[in-house]
N, CA and C of each residue as an Amber inpcrd file, in Angstrom:
protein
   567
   0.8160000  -1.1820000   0.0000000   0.0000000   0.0000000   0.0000000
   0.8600000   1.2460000   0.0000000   2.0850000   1.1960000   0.7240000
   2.5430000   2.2020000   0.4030000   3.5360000   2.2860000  -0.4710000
   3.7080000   1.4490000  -0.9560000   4.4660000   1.9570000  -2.6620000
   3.4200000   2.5250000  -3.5610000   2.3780000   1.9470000  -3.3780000
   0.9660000   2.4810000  -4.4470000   1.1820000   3.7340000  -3.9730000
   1.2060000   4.5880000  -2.7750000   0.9230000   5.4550000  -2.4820000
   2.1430000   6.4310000  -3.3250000   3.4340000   6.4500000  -2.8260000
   4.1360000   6.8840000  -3.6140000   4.2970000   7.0720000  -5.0290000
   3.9760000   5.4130000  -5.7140000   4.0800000   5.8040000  -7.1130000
   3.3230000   6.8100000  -7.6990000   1.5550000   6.9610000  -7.0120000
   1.0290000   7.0800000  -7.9940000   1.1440000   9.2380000  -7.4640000
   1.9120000   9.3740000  -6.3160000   2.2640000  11.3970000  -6.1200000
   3.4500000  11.3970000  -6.9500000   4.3190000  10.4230000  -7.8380000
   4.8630000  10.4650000  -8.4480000   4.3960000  10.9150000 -10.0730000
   3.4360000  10.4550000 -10.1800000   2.7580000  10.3190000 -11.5250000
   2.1440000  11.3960000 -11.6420000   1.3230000  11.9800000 -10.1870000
   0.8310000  13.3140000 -10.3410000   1.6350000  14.2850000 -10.4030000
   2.8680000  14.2220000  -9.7720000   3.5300000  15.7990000  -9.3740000
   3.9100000  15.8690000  -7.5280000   4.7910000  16.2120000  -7.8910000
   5.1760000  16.3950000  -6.1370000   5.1110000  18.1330000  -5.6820000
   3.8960000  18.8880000  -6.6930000   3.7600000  20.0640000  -5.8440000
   4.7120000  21.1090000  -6.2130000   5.9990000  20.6320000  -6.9930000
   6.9850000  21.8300000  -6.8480000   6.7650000  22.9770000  -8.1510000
   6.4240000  24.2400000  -8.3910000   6.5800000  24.6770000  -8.8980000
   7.4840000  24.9740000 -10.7110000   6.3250000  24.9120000 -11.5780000
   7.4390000  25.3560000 -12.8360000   7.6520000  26.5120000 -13.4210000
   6.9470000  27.6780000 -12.8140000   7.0220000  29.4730000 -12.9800000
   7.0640000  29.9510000 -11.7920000   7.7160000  31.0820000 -12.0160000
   7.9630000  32.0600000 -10.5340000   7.9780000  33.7600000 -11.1360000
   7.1030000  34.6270000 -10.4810000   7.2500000  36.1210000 -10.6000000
   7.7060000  36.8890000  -9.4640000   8.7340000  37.3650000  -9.7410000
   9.3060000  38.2780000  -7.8810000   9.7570000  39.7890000  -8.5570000
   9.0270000  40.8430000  -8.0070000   9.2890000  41.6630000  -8.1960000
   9.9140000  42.7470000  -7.2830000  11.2900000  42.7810000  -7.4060000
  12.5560000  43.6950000  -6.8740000  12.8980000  45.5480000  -7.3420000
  13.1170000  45.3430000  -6.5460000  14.1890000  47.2630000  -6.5000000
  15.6670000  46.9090000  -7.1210000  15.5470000  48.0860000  -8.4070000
  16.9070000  47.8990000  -8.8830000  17.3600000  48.7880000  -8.8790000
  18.3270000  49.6890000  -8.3560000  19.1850000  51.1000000  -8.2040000
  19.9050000  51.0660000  -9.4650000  19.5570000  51.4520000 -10.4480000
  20.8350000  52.4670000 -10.8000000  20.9930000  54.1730000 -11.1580000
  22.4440000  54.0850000 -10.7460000  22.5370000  55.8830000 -11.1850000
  23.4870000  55.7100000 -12.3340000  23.0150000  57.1960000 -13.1370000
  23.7270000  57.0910000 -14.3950000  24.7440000  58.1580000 -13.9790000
  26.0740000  58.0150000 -13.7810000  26.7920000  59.0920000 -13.6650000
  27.3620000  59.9230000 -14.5480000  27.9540000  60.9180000 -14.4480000
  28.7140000  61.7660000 -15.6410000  30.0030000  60.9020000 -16.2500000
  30.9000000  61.1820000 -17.5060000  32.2620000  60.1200000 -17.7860000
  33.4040000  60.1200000 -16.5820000  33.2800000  61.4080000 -15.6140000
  34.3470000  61.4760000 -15.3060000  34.2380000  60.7460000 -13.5850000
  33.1910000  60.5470000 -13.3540000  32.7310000  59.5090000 -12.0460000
  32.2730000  58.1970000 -12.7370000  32.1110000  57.5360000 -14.0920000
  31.3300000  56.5170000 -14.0730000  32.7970000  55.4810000 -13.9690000
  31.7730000  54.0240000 -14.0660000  32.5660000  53.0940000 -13.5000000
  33.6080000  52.6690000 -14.2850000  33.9110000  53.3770000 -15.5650000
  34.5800000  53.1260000 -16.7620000  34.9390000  54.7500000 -16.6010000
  36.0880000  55.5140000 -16.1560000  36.1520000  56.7040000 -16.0370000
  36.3820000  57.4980000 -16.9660000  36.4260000  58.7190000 -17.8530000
  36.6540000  59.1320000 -19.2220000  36.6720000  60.5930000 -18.6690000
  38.0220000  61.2290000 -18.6540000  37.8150000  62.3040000 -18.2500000
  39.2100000  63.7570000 -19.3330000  38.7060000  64.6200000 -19.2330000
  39.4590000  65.3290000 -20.0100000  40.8620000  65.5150000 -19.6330000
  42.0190000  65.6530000 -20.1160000  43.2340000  65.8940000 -19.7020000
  43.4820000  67.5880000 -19.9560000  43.3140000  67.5650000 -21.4910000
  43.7450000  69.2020000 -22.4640000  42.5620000  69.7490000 -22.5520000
  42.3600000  70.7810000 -21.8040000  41.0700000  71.6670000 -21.7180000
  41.2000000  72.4030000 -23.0130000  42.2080000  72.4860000 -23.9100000
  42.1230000  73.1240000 -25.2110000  41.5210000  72.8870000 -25.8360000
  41.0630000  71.1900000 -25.9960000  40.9220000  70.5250000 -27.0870000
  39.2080000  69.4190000 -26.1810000  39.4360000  69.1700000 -25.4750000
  38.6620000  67.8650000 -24.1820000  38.1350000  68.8890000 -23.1490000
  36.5520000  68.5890000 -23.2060000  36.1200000  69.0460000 -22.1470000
  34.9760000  68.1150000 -21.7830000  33.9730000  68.5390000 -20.7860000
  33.0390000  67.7750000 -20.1080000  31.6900000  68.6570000 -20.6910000
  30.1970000  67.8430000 -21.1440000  29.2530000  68.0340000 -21.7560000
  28.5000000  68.7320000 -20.4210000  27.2330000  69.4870000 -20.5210000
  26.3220000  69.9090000 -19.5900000  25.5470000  68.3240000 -19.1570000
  26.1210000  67.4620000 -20.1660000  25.4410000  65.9210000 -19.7790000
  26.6470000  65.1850000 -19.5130000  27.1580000  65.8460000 -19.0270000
  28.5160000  64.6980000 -18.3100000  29.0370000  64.0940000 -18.9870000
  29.4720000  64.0580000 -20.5210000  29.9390000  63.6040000 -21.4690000
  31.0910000  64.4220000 -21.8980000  32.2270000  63.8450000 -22.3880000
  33.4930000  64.0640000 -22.5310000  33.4550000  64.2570000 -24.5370000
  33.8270000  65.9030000 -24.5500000  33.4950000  66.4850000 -25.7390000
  34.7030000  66.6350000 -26.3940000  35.3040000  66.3110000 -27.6830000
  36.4880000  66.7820000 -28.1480000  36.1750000  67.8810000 -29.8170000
  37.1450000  69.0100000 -29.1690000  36.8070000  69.6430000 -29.6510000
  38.3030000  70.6280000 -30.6100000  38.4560000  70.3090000 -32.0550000
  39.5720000  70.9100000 -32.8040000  39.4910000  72.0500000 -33.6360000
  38.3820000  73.0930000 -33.1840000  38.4780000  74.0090000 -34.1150000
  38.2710000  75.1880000 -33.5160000  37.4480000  76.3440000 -33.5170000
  37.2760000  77.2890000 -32.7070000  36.9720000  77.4720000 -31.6970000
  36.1480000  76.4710000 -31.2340000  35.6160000  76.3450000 -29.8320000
  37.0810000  76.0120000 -28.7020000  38.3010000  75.5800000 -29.5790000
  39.3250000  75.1840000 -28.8310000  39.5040000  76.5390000 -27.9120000
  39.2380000  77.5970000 -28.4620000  39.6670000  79.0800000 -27.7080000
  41.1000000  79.3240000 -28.2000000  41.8050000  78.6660000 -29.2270000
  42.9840000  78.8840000 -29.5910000  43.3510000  80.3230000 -30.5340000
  44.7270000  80.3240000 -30.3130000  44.6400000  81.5380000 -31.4090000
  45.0840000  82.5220000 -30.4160000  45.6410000  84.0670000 -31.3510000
  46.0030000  85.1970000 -30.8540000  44.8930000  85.9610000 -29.8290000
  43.7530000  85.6560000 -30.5720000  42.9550000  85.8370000 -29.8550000
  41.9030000  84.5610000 -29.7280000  41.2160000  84.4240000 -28.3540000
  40.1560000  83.5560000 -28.2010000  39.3900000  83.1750000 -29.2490000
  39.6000000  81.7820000 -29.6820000  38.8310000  81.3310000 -30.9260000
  39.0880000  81.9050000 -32.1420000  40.2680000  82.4420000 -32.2470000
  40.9680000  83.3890000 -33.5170000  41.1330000  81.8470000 -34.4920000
  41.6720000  80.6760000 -34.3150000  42.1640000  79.5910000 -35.0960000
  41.2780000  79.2120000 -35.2320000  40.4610000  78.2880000 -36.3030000
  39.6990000  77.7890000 -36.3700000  39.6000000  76.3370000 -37.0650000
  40.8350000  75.9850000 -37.3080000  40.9330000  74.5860000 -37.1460000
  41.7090000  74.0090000 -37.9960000  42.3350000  72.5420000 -38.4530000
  43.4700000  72.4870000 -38.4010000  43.6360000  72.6470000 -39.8830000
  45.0110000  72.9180000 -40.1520000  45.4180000  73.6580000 -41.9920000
  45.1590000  71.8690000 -42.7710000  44.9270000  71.9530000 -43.9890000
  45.0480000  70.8920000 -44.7640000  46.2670000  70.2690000 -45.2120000
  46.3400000  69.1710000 -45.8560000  47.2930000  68.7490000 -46.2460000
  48.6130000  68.8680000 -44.9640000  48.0250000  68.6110000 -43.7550000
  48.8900000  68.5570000 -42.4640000  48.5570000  67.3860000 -41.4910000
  49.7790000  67.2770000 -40.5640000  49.5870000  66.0490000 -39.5070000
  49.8220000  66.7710000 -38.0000000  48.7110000  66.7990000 -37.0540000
  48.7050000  67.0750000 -36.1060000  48.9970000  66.1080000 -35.1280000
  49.5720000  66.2340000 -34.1920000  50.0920000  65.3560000 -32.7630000
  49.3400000  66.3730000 -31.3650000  48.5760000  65.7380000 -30.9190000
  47.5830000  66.1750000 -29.4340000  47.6000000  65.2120000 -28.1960000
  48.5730000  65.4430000 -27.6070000  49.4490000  64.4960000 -26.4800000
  48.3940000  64.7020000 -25.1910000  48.4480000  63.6500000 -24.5020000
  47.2770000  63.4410000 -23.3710000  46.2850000  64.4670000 -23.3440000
  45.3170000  63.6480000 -24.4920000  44.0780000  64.2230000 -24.5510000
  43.1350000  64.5070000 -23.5230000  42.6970000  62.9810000 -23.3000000
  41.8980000  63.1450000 -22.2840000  42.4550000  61.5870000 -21.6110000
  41.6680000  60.9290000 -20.7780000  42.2400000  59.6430000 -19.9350000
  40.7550000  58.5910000 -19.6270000  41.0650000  57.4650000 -20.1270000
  40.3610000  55.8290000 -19.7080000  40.8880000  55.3080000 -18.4190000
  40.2770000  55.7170000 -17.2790000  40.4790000  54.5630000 -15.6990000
  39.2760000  53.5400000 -16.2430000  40.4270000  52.6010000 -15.5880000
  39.7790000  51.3950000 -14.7260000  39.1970000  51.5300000 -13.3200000
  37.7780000  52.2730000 -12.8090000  38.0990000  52.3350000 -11.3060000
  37.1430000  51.7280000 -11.0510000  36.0670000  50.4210000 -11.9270000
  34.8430000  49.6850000 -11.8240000  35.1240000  48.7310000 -10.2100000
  36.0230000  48.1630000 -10.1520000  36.5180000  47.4790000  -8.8950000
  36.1500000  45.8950000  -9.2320000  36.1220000  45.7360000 -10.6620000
  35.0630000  44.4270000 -11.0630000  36.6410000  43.8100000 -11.8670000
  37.7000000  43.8460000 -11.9470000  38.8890000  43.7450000 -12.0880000
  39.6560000  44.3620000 -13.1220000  40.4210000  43.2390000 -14.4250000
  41.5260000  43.9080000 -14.9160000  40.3400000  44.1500000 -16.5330000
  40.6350000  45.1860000 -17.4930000  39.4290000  45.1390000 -18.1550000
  40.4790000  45.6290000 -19.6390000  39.5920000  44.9130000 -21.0490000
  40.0010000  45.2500000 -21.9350000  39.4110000  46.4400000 -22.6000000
  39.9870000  47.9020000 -23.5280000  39.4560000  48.9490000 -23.8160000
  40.2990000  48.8420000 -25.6330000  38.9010000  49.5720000 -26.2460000
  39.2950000  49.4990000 -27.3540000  38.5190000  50.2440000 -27.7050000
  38.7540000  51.4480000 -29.0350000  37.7970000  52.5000000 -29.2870000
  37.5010000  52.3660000 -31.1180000  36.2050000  52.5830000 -31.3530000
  36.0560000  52.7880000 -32.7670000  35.6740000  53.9520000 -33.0250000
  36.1270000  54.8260000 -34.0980000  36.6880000  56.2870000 -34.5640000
  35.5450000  55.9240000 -36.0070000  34.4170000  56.8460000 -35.8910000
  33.4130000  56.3280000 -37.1940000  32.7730000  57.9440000 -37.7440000
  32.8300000  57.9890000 -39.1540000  32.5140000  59.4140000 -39.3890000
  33.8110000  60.3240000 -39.9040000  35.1760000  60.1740000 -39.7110000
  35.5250000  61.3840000 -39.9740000  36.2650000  61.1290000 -41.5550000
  36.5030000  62.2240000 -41.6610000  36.5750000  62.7380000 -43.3240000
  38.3810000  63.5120000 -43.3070000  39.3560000  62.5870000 -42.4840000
  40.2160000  62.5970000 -42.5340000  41.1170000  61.3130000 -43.4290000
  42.8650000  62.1970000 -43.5920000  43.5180000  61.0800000 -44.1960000
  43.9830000  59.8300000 -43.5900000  44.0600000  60.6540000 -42.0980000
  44.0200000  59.2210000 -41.1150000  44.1600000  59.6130000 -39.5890000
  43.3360000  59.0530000 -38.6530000  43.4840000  59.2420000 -37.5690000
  44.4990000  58.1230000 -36.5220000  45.2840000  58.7430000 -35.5760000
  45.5420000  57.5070000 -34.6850000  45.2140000  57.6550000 -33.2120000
  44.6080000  56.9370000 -32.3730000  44.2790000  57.1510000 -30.9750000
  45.4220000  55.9210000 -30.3660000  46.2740000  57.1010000 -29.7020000
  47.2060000  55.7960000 -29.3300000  47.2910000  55.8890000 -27.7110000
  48.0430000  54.9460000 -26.8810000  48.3210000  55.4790000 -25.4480000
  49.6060000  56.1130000 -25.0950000  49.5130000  57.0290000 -24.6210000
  50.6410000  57.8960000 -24.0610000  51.6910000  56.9610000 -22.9740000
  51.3490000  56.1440000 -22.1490000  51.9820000  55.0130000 -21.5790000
  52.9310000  55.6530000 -20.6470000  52.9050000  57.0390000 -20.2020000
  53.6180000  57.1660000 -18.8670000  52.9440000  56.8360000 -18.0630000
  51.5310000  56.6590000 -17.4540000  50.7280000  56.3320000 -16.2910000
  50.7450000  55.3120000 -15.8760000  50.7780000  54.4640000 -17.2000000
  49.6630000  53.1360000 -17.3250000  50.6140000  52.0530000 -17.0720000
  49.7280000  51.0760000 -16.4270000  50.6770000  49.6060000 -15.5660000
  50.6030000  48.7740000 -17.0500000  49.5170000  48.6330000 -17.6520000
  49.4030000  47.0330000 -18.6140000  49.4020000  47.5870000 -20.1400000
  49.5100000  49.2860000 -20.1990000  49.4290000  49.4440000 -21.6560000
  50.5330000  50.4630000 -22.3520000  51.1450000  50.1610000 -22.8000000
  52.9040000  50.8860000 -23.2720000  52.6140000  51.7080000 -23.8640000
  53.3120000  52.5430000 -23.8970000  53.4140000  54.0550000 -24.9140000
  53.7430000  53.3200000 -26.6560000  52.6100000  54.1160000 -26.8030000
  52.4940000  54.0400000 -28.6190000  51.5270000  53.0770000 -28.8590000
  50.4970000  52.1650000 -28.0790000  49.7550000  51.4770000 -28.6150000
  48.6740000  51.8640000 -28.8190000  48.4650000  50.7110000 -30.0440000
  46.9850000  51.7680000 -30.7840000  45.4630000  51.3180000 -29.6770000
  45.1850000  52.2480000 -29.7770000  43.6830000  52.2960000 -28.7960000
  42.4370000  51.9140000 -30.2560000  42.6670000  51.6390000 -31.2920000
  41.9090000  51.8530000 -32.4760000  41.3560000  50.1290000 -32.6210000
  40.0540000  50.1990000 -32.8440000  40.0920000  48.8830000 -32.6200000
  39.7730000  48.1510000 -34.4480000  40.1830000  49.0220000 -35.3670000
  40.5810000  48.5750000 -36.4090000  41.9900000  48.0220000 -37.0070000
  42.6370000  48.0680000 -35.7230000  44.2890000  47.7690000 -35.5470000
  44.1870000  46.1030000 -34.8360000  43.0740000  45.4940000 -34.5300000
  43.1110000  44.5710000 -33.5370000  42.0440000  43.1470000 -34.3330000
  42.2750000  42.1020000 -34.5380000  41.2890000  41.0210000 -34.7920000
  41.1060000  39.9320000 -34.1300000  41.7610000  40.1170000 -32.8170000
  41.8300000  39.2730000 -31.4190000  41.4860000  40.5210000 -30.6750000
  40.1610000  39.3780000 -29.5050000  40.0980000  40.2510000 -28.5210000
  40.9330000  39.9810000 -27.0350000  41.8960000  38.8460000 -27.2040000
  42.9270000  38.6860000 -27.0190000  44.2040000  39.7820000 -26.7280000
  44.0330000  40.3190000 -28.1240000  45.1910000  41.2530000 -27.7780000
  45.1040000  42.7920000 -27.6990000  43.6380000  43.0430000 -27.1140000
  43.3930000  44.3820000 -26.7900000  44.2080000  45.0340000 -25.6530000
  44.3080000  46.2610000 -25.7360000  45.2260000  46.7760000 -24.8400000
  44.3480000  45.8880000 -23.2150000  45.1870000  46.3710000 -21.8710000
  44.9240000  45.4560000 -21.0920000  44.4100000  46.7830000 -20.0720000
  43.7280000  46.8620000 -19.0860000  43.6590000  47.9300000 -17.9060000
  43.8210000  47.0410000 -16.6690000  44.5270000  46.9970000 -16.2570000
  44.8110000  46.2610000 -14.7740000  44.1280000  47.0810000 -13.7150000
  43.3510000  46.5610000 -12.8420000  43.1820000  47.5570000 -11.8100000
  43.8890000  47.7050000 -10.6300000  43.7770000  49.0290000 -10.1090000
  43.5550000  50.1770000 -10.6870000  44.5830000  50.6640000 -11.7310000
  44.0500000  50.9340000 -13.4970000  44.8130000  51.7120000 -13.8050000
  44.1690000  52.1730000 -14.8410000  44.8700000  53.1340000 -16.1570000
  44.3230000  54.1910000 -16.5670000  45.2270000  54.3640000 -17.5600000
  44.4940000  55.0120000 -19.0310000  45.5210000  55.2040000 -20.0440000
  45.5200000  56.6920000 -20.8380000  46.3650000  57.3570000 -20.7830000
  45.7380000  58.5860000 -20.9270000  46.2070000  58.6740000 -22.9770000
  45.3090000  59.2180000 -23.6910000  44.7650000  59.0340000 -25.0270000
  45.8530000  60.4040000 -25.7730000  46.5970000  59.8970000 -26.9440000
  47.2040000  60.7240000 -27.5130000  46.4920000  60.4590000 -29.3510000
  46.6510000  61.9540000 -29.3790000  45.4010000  62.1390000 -31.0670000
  46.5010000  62.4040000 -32.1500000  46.4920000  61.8270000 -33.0150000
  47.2310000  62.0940000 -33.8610000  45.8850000  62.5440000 -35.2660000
  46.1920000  63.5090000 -36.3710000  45.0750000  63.6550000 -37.4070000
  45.8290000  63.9720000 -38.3920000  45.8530000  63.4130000 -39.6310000
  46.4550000  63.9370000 -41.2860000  45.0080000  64.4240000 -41.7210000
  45.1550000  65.3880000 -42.3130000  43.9900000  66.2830000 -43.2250000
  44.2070000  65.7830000 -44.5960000  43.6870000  65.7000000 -45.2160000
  43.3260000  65.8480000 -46.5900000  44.1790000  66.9290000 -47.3510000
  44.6240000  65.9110000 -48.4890000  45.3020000  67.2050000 -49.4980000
  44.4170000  68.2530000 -50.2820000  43.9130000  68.7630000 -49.9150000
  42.4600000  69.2220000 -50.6810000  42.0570000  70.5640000 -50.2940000
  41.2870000  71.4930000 -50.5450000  40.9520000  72.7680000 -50.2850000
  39.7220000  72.7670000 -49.5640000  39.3460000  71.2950000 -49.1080000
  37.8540000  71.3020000 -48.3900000  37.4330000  71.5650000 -46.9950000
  37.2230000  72.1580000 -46.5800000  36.9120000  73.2250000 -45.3020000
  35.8620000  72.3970000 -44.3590000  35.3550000  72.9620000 -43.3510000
  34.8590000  73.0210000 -42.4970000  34.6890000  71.9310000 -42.2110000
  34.1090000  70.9110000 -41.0600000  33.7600000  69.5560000 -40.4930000
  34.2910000  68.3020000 -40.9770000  35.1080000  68.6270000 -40.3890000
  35.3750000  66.7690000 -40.9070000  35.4950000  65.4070000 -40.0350000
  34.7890000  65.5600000 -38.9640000  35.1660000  65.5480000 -37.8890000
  34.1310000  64.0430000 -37.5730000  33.7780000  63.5400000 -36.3130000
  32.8330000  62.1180000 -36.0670000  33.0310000  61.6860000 -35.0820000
  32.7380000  60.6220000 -34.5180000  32.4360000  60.0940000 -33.6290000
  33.3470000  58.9890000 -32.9960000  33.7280000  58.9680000 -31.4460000
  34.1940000  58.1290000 -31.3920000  33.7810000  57.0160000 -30.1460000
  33.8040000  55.8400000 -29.9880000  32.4680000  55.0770000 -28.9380000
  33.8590000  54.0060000 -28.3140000  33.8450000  54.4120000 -27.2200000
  35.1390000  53.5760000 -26.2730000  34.3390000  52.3300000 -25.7160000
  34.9960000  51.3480000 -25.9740000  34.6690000  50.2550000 -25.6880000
  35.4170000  49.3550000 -25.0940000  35.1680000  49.2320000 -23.2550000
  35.3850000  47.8510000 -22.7180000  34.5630000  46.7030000 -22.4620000
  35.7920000  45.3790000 -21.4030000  35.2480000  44.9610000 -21.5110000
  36.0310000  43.8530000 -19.7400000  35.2230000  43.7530000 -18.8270000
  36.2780000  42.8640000 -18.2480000  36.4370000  41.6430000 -18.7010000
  37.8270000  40.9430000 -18.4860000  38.3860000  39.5570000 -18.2490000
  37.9970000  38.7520000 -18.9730000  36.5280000  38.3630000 -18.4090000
  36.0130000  36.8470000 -18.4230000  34.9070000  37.4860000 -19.9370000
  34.9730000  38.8030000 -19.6550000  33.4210000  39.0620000 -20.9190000
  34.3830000  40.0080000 -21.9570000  35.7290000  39.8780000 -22.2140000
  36.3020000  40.4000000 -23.3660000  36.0400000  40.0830000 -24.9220000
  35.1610000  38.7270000 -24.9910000  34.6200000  38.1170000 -26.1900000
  33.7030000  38.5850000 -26.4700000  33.0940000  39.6730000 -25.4780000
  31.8470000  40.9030000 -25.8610000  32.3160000  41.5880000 -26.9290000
  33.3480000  41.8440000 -26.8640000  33.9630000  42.7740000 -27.9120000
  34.5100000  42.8340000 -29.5950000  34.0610000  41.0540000 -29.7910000
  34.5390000  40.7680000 -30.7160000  33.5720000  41.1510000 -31.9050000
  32.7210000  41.8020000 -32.0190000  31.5600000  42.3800000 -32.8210000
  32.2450000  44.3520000 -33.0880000  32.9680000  44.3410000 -32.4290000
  33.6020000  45.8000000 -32.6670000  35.0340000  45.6040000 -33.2410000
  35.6530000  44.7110000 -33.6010000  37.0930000  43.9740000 -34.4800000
  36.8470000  44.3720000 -35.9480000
């Protein structure tokens, strides 16, 4: 009798649940670049500054304030190669460990850009490496951020041989990634 009994709460179900709904509190704050957990902050106030939305703005033409007088220059001559040494700076200060960073440069109407690292700061990433993630087809061998550390961004720009003026300019979208989730990144290669 009591195996009957067992088999047959076997056959029905022993009660345990196959859906569940729980509804939780999720905090987040969106911070500005230069507090978030991926830090992005300006170095050269000439050129790098911070948005009224906490966004890290680069800026090469009049707005630089350059020139004899304030905003007298208005941006860079053609058929030339500019060098813009610690632009602005990438911390690691997430606390989630060592993290890979790699940036894609999309939009501009130059002969060639390079975003490289300046490499006096930085523990895992040497002076002169490219931050460009059209330089990279392993996400393997992206530059490295050990924590805590930080790479501060040097701009290099060739103009166009050409007489064509104003904007040439675009976008650029920094992309990490920690450790274990660096294969996130392989869609930006």
């Amino acid at each position: 009798m009591g195996s009957l009994a067992a088999g047959s709460a076997a056959a029905i179900g022993t009660g345990a649940f196959t859906t569940s709904s729980s509804t939780r509190t999720v905090d987040v704050n969106v911070a500005a670049d230069s507090s978030g957990f991926v830090e992005i902050t300006a170095l050269d106030e000439r050129y790098a500054t911070g948005t009224d939305e906490g966004q890290l703005e680069l800026d090469f033409n009049s707005d630089s304030g350059l020139g004899i007088f304030d905003g007298d220059a208005q941006g860079l001559n053609p058929d030339s190669t500019f060098n813009f040494s610690e632009v602005f700076r990438i911390a690691n200060i997430s606390g989630t460990g060592d993290m890979r960073v790699v940036i894609e440069a999309d939009g501009f109407d130059l002969e060639n850009l390079e975003l490289t690292a300046d490499g006096d700061d930085s523990t895992g990433v040497s002076a002169g490496t490219s931050l460009l993630a059209r330089d990279y087809n392993s996400v393997d061998s992206l530059p490295k951020l050990v924590q805590p550390d930080s790479v501060d961004v040097d701009i290099t720009m060739e103009t166009k041989d050409d007489t064509t003026m104003g904007d040439v300019g675009g976008t650029i979208t920094i992309y990490t990634a920690t450790g274990g989730n660096r294969d996130e990144l392989s869609d930006v290669l």
